[in-house]
Coordinates of C-alpha atoms in Angstrom, one line a residue:
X2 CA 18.8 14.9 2.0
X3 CA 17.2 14.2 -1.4
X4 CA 20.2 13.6 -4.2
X5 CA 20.8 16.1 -6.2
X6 CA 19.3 15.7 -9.8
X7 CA 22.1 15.3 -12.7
X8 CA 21.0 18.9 -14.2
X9 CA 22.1 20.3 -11.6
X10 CA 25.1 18.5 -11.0
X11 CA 25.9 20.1 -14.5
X12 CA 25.3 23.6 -13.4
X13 CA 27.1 23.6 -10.7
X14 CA 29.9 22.1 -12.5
X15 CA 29.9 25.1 -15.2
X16 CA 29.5 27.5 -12.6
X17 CA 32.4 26.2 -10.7
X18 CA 34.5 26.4 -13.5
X19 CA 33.4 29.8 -14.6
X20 CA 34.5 31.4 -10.5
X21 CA 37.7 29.5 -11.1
X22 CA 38.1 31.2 -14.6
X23 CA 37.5 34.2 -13.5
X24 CA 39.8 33.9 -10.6
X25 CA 42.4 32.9 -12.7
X26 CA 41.5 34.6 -15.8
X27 CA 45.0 37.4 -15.7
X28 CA 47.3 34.2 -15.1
X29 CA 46.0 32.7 -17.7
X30 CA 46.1 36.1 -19.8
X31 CA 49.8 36.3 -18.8
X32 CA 50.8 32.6 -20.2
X33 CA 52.3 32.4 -23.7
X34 CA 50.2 30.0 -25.0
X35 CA 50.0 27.9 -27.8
X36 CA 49.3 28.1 -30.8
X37 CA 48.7 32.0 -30.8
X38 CA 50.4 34.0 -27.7
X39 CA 47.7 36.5 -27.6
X40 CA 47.6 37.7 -24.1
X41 CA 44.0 36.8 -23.9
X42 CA 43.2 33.3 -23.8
X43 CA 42.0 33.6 -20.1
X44 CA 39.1 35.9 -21.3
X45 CA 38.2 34.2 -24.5
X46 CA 37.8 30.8 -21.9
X47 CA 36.0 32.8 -19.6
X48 CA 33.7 34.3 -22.3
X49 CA 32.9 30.8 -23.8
X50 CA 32.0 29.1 -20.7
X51 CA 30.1 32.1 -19.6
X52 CA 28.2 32.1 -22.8
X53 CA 27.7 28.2 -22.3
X54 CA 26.8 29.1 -18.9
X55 CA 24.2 31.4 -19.4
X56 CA 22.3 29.0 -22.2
X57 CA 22.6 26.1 -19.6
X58 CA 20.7 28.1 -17.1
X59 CA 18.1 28.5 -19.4
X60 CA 17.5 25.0 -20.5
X61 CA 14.9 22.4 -18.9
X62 CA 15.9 21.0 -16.0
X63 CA 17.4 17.7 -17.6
X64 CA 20.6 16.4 -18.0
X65 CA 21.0 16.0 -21.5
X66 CA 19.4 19.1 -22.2
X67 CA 21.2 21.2 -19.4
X68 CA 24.7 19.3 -21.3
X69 CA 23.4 20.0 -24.9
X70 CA 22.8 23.8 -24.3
X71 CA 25.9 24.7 -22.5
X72 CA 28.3 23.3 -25.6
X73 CA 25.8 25.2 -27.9
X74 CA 26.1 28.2 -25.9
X75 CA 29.7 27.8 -25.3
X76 CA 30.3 27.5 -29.0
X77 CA 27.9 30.2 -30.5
X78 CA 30.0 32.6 -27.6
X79 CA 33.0 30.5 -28.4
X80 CA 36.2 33.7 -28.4
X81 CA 39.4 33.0 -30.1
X82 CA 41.2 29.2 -30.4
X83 CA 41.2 28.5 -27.0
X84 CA 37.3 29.1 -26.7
X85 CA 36.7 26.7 -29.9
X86 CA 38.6 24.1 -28.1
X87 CA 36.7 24.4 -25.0
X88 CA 33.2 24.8 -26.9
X89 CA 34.4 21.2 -28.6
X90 CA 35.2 19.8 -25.8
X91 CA 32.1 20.8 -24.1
X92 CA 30.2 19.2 -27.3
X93 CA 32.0 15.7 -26.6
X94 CA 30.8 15.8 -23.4
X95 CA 27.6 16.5 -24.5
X96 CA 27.1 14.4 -27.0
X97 CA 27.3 11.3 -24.3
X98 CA 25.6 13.1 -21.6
X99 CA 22.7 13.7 -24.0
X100 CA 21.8 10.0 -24.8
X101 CA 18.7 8.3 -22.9
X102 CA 19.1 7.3 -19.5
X103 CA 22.4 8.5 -19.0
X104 CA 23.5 9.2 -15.8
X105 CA 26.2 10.6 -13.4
X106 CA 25.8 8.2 -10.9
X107 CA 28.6 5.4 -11.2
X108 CA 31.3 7.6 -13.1
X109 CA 30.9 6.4 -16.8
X110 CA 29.1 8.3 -18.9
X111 CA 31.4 11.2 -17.1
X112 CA 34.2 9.5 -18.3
X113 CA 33.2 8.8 -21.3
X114 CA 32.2 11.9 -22.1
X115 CA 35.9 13.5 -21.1
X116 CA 37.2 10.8 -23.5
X117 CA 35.0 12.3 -26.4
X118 CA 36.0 15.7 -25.2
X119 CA 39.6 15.1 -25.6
X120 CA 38.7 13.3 -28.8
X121 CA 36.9 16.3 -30.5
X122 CA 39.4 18.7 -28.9
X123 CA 42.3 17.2 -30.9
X124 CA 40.0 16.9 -34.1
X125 CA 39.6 20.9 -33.5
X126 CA 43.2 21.8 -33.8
X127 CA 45.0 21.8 -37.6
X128 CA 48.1 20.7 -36.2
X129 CA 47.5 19.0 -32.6
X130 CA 50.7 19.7 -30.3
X131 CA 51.5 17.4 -26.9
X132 CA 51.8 19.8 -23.7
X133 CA 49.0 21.9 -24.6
X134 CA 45.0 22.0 -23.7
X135 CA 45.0 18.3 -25.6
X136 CA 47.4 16.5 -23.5
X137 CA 45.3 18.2 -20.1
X138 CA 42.0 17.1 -21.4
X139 CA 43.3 13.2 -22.5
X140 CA 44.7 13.0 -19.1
X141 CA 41.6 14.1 -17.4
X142 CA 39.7 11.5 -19.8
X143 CA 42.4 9.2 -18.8
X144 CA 41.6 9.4 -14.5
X145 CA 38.0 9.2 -15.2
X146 CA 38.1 6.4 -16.7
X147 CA 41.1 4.6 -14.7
X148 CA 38.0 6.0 -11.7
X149 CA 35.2 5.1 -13.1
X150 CA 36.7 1.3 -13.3
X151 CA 37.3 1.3 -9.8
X152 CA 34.8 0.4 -7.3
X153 CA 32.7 3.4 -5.4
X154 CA 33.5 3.5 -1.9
X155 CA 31.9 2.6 0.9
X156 CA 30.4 5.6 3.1
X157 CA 30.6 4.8 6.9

């Protein structure tokens, strides 16, 4: 089985997230949320990663350019302050998945990128709060890279 390109990888990432958005997207609704208990946030983070989504799909089939488009997309479609989180989030990502001969392949630039993400998404917030979106995205950034460090495993 040929590997699957990096692009790709990316696509099916968003798309991923998008089904479990959507899945999830009246839970979400439900939560009081902070800063601004709206009773929407699970749309608004649906809408942003759809718009993301959709731009994605309709960039060359590279990874940088596939990573650039969906924070672009995700940002111009960005809804409320939980989509402007995301959308800068997605642009830290991007920003290190964009750069010449990055690749998925051992971990890093993944985690890297998450450490970005959780870097812009605090930068994004006026008054960053612990136990929100920003402590969920520095401990993703924080496995990755704890991962990344570690060495792959051997397939039997």
């Amino acid at each position: 089985m040929p590997p699957v390109p990096d692009a790709e990888i990316v696509l099916r990432w968003c798309r991923a997230g998008l089904d479990a958005l959507a899945a999830a997207r009246e839970e979400i609704d439900a939560l009081n949320v902070y800063p601004v208990p709206d009773g929407d946030t699970g749309t608004n983070l649906y809408l942003t990663v759809e718009a993301g989504l959709e731009q994605a799909e309709a960039a060359p089939p590279e990874l940088g350019g596939t990573a650039e488009a969906m924070a672009r997309g995700a940002l111009l479609g960005a809804r409320g302050n939980s989509g402007i989180i995301v959308a800068q989030m997605l642009r830290g990502v991007a920003d290190v998945l964009a750069r010449p001969g990055t690749t998925l392949a051992d971990g890093t630039a993944l985690a890297e990128g998450l450490d970005r993400a959780a870097d812009e998404a605090r930068r994004a917030v006026a008054e960053p709060v612990e136990g929100t979106i920003l402590s969920v995205a520095r401990a993703a950034a924080d496995a990755a890279r704890h991962r990344a460090a570690q060495p792959a495993p051997t397939l039997p």
